[in-house]
mmCIF file of N, CA and C in Angstrom:
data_model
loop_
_atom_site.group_PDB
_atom_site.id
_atom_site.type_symbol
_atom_site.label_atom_id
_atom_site.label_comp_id
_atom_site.label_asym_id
_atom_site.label_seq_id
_atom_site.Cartn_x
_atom_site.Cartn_y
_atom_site.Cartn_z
ATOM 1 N N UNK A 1 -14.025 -5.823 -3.651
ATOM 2 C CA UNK A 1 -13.687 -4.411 -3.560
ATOM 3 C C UNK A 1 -14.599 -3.621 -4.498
ATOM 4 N N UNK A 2 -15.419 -2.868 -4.115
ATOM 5 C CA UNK A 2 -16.400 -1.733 -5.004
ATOM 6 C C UNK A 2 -15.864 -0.230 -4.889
ATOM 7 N N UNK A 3 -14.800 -0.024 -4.226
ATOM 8 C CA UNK A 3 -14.310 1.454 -3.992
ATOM 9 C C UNK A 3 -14.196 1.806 -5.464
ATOM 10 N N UNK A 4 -14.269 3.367 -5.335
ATOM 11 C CA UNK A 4 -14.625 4.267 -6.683
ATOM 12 C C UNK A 4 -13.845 5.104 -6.063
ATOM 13 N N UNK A 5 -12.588 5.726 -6.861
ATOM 14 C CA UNK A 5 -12.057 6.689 -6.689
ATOM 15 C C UNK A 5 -11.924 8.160 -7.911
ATOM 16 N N UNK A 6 -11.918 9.142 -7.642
ATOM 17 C CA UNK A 6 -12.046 10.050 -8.428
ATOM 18 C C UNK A 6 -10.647 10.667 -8.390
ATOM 19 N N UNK A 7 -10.483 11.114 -9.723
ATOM 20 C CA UNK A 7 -8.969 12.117 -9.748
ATOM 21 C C UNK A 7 -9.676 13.066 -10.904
ATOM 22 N N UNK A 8 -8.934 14.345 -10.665
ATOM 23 C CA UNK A 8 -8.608 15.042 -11.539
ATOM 24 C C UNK A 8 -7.939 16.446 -10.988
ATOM 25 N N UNK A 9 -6.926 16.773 -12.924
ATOM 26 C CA UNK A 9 -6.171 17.806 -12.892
ATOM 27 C C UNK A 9 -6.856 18.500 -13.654
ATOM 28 N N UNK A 10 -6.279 19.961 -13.046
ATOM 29 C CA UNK A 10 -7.108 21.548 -13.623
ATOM 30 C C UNK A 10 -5.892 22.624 -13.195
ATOM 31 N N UNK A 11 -5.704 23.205 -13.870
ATOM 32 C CA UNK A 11 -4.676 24.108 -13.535
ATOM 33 C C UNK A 11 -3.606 24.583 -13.350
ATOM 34 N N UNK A 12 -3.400 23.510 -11.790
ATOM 35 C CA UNK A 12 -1.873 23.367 -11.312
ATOM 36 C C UNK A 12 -1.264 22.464 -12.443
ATOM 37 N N UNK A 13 -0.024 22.410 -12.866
ATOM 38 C CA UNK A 13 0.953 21.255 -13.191
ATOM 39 C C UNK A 13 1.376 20.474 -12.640
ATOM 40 N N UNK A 14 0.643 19.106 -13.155
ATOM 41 C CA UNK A 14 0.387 17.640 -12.277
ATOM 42 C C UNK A 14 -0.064 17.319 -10.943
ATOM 43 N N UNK A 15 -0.706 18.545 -10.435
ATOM 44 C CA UNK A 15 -1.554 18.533 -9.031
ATOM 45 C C UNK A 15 -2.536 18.115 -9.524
ATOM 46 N N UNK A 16 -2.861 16.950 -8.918
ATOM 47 C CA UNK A 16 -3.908 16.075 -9.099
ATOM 48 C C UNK A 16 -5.008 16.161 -7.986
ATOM 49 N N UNK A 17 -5.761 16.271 -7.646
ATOM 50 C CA UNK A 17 -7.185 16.401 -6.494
ATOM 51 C C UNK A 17 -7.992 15.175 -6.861
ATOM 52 N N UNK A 18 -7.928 14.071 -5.461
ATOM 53 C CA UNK A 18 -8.173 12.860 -5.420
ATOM 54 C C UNK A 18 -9.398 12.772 -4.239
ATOM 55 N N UNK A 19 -10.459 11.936 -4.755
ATOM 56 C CA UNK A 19 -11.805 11.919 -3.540
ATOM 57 C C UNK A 19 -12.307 10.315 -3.574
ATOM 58 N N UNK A 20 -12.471 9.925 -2.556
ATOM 59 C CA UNK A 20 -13.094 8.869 -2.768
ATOM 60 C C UNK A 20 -14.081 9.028 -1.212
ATOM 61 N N UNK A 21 -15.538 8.460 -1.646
ATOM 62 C CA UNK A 21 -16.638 8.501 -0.007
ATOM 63 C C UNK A 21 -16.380 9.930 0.053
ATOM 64 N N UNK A 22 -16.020 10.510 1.156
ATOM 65 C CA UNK A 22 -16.537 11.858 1.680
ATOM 66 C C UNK A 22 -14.808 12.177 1.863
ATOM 67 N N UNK A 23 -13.799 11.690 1.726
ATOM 68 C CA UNK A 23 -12.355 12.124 1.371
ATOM 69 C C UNK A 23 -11.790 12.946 0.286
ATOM 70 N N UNK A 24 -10.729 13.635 0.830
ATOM 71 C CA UNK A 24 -9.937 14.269 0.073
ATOM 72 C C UNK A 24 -8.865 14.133 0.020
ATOM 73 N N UNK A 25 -7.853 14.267 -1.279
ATOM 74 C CA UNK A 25 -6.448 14.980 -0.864
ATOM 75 C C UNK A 25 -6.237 14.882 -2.377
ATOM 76 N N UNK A 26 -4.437 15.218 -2.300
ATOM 77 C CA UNK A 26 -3.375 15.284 -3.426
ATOM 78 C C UNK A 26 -2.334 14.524 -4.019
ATOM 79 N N UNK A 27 -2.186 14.328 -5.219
ATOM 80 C CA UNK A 27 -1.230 13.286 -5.312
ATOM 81 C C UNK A 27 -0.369 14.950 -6.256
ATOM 82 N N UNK A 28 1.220 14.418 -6.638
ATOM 83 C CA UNK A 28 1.723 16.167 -7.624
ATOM 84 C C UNK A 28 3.589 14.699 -7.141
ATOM 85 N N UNK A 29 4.049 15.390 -8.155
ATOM 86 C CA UNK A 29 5.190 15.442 -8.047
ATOM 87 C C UNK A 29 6.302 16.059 -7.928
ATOM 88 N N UNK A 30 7.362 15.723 -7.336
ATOM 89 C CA UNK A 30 8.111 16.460 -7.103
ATOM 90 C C UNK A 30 8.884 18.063 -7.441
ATOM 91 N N UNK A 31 9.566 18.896 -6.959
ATOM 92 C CA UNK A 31 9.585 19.912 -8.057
ATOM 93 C C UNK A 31 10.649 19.322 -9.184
ATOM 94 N N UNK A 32 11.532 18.860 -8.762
ATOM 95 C CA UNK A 32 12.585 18.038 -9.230
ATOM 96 C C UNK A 32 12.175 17.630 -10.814
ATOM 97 N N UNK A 33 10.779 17.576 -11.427
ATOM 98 C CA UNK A 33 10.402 17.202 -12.503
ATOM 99 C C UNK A 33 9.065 17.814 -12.632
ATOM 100 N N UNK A 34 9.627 19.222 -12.540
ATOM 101 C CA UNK A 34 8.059 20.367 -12.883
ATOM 102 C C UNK A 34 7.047 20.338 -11.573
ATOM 103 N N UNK A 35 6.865 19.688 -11.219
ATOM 104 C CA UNK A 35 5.646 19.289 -9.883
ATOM 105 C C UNK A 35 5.798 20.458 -8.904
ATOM 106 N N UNK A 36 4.801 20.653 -7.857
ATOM 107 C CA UNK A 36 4.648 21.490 -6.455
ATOM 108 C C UNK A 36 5.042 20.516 -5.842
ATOM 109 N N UNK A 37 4.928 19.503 -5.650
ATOM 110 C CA UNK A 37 5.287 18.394 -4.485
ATOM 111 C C UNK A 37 4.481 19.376 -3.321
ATOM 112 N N UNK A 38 3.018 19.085 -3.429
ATOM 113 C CA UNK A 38 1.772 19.386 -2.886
ATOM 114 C C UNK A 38 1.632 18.316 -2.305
ATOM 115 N N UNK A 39 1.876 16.478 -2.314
ATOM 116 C CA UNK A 39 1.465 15.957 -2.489
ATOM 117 C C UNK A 39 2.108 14.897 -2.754
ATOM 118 N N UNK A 40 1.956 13.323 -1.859
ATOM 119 C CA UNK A 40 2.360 12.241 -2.269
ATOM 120 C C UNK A 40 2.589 11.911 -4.089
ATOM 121 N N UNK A 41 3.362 11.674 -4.635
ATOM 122 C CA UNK A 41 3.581 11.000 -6.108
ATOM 123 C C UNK A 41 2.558 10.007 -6.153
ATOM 124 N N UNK A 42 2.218 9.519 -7.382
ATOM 125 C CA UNK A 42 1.174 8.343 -8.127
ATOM 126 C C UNK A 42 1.651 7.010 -7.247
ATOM 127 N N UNK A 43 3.236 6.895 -7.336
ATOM 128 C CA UNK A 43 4.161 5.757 -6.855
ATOM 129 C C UNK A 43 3.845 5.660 -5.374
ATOM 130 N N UNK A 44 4.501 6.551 -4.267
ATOM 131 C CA UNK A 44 4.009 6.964 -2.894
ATOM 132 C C UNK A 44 2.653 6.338 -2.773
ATOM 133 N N UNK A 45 1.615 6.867 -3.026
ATOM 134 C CA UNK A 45 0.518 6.276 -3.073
ATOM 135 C C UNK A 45 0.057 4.763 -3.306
ATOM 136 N N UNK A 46 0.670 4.520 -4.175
ATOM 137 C CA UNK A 46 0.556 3.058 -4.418
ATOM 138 C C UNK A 46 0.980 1.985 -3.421
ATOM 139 N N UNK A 47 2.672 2.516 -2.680
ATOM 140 C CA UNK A 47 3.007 1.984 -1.990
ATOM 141 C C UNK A 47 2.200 2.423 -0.695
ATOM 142 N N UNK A 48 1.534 3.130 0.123
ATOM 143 C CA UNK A 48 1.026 3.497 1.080
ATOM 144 C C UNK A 48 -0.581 2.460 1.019
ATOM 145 N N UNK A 49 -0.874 2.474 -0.328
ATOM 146 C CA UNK A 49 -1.840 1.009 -0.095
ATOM 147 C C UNK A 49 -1.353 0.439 0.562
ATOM 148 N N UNK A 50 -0.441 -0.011 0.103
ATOM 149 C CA UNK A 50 -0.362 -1.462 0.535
ATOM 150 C C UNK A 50 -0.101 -1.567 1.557
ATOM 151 N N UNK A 51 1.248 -0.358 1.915
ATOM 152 C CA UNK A 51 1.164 -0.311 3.720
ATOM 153 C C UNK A 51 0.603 -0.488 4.454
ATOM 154 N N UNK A 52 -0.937 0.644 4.038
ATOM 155 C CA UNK A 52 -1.705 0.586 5.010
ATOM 156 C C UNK A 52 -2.793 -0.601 4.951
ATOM 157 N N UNK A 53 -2.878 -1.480 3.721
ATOM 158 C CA UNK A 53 -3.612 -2.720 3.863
ATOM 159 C C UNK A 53 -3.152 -3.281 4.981
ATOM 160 N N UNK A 54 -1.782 -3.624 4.512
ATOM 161 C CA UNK A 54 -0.938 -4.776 5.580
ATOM 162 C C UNK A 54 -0.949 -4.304 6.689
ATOM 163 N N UNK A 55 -0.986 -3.138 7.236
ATOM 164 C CA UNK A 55 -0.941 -2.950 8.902
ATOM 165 C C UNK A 55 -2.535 -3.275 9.590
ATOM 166 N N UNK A 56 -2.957 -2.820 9.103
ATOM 167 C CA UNK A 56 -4.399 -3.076 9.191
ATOM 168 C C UNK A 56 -5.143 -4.243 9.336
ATOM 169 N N UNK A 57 -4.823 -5.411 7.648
ATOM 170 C CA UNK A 57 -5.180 -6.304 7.976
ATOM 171 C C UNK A 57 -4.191 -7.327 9.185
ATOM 172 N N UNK A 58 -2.915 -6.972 9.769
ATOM 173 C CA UNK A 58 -2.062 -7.564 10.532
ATOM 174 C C UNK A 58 -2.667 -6.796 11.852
ATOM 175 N N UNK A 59 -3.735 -5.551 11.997
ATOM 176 C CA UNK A 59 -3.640 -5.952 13.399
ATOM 177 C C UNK A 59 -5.198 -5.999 13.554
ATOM 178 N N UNK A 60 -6.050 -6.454 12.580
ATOM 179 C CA UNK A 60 -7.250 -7.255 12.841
ATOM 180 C C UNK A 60 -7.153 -8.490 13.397
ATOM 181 N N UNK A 61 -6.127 -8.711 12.396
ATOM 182 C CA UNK A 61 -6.059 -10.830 13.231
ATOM 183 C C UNK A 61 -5.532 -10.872 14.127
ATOM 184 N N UNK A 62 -4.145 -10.150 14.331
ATOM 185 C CA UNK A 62 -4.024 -10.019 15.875
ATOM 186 C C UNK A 62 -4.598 -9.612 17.070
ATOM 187 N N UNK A 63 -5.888 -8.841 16.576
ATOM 188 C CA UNK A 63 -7.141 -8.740 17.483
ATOM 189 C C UNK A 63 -8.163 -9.839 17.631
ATOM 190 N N UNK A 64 -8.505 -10.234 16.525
ATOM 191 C CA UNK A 64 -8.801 -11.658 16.898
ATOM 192 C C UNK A 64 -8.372 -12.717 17.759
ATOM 193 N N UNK A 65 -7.066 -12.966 17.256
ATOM 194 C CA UNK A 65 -6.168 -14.002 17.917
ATOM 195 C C UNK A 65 -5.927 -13.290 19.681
ATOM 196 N N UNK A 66 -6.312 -11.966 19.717
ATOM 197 C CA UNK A 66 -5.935 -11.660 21.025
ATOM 198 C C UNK A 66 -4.066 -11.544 21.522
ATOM 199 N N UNK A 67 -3.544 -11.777 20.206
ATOM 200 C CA UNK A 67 -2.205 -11.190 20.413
ATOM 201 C C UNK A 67 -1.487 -9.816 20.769
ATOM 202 N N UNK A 68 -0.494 -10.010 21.394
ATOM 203 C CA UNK A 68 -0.188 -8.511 21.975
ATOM 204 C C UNK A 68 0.869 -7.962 21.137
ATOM 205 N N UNK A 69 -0.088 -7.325 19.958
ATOM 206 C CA UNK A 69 0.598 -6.623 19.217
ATOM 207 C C UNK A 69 0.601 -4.884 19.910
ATOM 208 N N UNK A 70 1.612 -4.148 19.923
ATOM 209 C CA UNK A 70 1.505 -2.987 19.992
ATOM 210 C C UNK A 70 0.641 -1.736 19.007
ATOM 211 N N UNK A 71 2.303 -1.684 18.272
ATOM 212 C CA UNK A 71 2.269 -1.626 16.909
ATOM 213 C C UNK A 71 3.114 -2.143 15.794
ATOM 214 N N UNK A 72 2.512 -1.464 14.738
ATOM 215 C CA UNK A 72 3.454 -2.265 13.640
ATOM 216 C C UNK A 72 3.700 -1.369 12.802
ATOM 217 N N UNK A 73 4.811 -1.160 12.402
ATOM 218 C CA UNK A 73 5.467 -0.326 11.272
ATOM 219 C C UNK A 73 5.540 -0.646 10.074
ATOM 220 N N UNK A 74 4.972 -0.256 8.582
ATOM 221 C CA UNK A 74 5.681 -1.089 7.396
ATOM 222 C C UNK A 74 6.438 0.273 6.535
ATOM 223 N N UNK A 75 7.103 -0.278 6.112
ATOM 224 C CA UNK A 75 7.876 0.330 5.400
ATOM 225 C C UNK A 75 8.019 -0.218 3.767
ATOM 226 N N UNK A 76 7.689 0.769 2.760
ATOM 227 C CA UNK A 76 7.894 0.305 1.430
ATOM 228 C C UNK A 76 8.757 0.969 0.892
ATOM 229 N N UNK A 77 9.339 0.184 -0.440
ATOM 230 C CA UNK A 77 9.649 1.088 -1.342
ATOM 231 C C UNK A 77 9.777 0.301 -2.500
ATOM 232 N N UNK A 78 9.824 0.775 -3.797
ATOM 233 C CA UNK A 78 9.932 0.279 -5.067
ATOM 234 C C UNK A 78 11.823 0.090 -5.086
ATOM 235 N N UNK A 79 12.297 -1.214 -5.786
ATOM 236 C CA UNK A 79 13.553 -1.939 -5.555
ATOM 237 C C UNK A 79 13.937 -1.799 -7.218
ATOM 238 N N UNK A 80 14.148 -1.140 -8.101
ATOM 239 C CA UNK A 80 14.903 -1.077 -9.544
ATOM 240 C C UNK A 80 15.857 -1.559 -9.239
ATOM 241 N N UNK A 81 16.873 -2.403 -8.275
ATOM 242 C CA UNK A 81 18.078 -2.526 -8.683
ATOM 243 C C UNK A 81 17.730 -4.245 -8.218
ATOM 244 N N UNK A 82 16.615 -5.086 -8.168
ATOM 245 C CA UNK A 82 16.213 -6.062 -7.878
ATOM 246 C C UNK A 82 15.291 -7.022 -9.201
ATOM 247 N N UNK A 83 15.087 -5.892 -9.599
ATOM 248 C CA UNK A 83 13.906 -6.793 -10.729
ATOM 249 C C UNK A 83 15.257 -7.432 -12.028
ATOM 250 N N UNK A 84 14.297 -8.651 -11.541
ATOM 251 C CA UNK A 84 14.454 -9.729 -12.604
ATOM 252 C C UNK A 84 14.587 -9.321 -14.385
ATOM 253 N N UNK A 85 13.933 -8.195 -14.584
ATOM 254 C CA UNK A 85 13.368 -7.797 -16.330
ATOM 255 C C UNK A 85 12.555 -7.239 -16.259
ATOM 256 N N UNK A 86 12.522 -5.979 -17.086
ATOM 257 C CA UNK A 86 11.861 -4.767 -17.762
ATOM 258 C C UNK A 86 10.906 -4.393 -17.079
ATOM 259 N N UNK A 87 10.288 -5.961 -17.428
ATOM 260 C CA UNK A 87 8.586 -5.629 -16.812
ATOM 261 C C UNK A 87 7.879 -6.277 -15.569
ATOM 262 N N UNK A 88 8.972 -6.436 -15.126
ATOM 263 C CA UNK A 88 8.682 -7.139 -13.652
ATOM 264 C C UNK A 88 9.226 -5.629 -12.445
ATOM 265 N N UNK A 89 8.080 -5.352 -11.586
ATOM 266 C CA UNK A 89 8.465 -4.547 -10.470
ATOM 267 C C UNK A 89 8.586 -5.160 -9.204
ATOM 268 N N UNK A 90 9.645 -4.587 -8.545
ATOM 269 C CA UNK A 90 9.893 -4.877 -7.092
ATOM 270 C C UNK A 90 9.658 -4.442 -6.381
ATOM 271 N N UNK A 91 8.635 -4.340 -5.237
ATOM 272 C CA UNK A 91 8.512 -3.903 -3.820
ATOM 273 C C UNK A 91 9.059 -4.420 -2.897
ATOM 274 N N UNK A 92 10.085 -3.836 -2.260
ATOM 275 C CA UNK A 92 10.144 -4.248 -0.733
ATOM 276 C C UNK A 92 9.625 -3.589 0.098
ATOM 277 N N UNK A 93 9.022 -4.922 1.252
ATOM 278 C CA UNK A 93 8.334 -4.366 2.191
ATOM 279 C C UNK A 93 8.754 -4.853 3.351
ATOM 280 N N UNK A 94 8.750 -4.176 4.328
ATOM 281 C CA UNK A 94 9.787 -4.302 5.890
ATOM 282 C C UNK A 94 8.910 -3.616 6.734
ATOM 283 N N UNK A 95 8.090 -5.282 7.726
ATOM 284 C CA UNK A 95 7.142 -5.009 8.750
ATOM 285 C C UNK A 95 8.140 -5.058 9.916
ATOM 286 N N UNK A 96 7.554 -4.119 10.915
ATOM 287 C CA UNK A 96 8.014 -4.336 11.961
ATOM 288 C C UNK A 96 6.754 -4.231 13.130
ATOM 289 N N UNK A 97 6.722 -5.172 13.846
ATOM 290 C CA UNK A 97 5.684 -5.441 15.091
ATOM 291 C C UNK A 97 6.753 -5.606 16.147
ATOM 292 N N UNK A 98 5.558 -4.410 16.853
ATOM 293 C CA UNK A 98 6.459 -4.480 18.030
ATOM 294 C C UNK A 98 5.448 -4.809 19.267
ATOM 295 N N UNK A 99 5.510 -6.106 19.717
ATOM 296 C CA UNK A 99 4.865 -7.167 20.876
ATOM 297 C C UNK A 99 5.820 -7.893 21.330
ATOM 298 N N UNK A 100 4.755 -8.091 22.404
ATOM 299 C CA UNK A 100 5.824 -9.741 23.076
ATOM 300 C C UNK A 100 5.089 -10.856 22.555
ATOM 301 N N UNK A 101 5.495 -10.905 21.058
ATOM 302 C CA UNK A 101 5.125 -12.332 20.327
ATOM 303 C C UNK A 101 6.016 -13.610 20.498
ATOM 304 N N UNK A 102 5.475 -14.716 20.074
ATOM 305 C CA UNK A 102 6.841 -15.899 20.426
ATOM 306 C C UNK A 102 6.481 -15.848 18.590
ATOM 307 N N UNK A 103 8.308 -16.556 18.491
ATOM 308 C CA UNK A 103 8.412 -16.733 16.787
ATOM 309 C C UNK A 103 7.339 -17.596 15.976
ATOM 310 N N UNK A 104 6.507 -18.170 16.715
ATOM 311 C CA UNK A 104 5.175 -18.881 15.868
ATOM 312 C C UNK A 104 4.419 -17.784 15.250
ATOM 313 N N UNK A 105 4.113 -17.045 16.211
ATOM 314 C CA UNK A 105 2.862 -15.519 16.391
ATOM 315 C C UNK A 105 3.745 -14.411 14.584
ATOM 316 N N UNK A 106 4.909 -14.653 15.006
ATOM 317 C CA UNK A 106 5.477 -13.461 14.099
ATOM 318 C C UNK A 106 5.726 -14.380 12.730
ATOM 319 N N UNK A 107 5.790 -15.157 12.821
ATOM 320 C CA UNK A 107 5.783 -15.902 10.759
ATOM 321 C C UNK A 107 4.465 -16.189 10.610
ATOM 322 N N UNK A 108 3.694 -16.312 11.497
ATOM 323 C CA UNK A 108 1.823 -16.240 11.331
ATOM 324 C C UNK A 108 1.543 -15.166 10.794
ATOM 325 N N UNK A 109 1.973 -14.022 11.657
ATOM 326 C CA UNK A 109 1.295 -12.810 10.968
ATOM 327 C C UNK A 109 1.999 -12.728 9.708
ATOM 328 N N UNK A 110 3.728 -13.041 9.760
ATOM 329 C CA UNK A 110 4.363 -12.637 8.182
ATOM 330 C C UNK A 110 3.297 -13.045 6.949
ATOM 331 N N UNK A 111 2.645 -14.172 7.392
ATOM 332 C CA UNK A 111 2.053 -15.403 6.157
ATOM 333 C C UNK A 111 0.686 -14.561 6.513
ATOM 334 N N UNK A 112 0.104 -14.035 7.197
ATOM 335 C CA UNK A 112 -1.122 -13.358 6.709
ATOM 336 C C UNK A 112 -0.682 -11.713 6.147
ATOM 337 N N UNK A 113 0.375 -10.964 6.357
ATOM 338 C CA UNK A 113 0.616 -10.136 5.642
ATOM 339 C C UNK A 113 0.182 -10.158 3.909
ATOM 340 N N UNK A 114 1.235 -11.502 3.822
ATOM 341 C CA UNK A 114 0.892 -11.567 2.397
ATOM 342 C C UNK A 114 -1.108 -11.893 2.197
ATOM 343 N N UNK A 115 -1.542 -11.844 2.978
ATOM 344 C CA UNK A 115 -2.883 -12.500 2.646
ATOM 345 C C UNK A 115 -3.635 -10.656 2.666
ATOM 346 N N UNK A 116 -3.323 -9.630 2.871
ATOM 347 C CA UNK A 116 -4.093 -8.943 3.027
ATOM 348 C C UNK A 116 -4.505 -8.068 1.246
ATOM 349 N N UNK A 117 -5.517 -7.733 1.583
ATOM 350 C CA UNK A 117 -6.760 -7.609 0.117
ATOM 351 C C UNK A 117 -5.844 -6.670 -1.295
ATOM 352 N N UNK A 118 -4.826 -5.449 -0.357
ATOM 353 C CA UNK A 118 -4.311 -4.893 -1.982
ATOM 354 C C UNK A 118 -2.737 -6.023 -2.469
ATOM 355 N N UNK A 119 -2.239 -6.471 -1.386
ATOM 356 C CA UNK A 119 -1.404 -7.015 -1.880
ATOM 357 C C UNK A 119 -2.087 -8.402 -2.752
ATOM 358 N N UNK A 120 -2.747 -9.053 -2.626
ATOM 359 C CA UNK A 120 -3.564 -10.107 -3.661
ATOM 360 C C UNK A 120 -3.427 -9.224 -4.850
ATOM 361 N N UNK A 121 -4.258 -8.216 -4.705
ATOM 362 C CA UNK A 121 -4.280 -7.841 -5.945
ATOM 363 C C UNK A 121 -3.075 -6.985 -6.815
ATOM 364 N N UNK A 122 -2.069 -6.968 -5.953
ATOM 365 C CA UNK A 122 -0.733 -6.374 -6.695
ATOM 366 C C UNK A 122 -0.050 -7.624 -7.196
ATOM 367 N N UNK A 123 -0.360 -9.139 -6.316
ATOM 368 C CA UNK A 123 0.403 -10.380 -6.416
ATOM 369 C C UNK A 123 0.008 -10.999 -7.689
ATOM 370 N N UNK A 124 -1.315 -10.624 -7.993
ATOM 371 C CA UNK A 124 -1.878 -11.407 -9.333
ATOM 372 C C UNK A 124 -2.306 -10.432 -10.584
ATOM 373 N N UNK A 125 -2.098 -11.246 -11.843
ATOM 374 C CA UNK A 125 -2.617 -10.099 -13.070
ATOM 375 C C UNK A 125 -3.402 -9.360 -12.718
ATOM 376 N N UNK A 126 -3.428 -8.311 -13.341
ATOM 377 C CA UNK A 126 -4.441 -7.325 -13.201
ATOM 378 C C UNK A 126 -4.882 -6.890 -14.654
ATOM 379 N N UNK A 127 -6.413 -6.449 -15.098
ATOM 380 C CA UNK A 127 -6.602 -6.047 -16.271
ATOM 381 C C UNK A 127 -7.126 -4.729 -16.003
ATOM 382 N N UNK A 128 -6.616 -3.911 -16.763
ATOM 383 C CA UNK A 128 -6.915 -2.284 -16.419
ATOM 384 C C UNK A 128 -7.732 -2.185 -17.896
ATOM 385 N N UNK A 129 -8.805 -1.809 -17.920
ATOM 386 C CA UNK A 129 -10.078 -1.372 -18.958
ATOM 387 C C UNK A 129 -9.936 -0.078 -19.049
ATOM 388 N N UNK A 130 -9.145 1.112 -19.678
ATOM 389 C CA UNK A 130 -8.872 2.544 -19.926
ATOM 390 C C UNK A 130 -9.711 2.881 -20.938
ATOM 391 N N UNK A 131 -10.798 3.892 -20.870
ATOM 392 C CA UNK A 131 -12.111 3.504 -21.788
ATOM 393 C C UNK A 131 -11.812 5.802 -21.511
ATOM 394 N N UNK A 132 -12.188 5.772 -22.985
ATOM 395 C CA UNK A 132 -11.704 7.413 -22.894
ATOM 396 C C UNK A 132 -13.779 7.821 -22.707
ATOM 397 N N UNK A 133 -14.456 8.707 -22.105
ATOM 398 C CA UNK A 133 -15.964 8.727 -22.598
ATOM 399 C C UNK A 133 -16.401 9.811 -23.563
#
């Protein structure tokens, strides 16, 4: 992965303006805690990776494999009433494909879900280098 993403705030309160390649948009929080809610939350975002990894990489291989996937729905959300301790976070995530798969086809794709590129990297340590310039 070489993606470079850019953020920054100016102005608004916690409207953030996010670019990466020739993209745009907003991340802001809710008003509920000062925010415009302009804009997906830091969290939202995070989970929409991964969403959109997993749908993606689930209907490459099913293009490969030539399976008749339609589509596929994922659904996330962060689980606080699941974690183990402090510093352990929970995602649940709830795919739904909708094909005429037989139950081999659908725990295949379950087991490459987990194989797709942001969830690896949510599954294993991560070292974040926060370097002020």
């Amino acid at each position: 992965m070489n993606e470079e993403v850019k953020v920054s705030i100016e102005g608004i309160p916690y409207q953030v303006s996010i670019s990466a390649r020739d993209h745009r948009w907003l991340a802001d929080e809710p008003a509920e805690v000062s925010g415009g809610d302009t804009g997906p939350t830091p969290g939202e975002l995070l989970l929409s990776s991964l969403g959109s990894c997993t749908a993606i990489t689930l209907t490459m291989y099913a293009a490969r494999k030539k399976w008749p996937v339609e589509k596929i729905d994922v659904e996330l959300r962060f689980d606080s009433d699941a974690k183990p301790d402090p510093k352990t976070t929970v995602i649940e995530c709830l795919v739904h494909i909708t094909g005429d798969l037989d139950e081999t086809q659908r725990k295949r794709l379950m087991e490459i879900a987990h194989a797709c590129p942001v969830h690896k990297v949510l599954s294993n340590p991560i070292i974040i280098n926060t370097k002020a310039d």
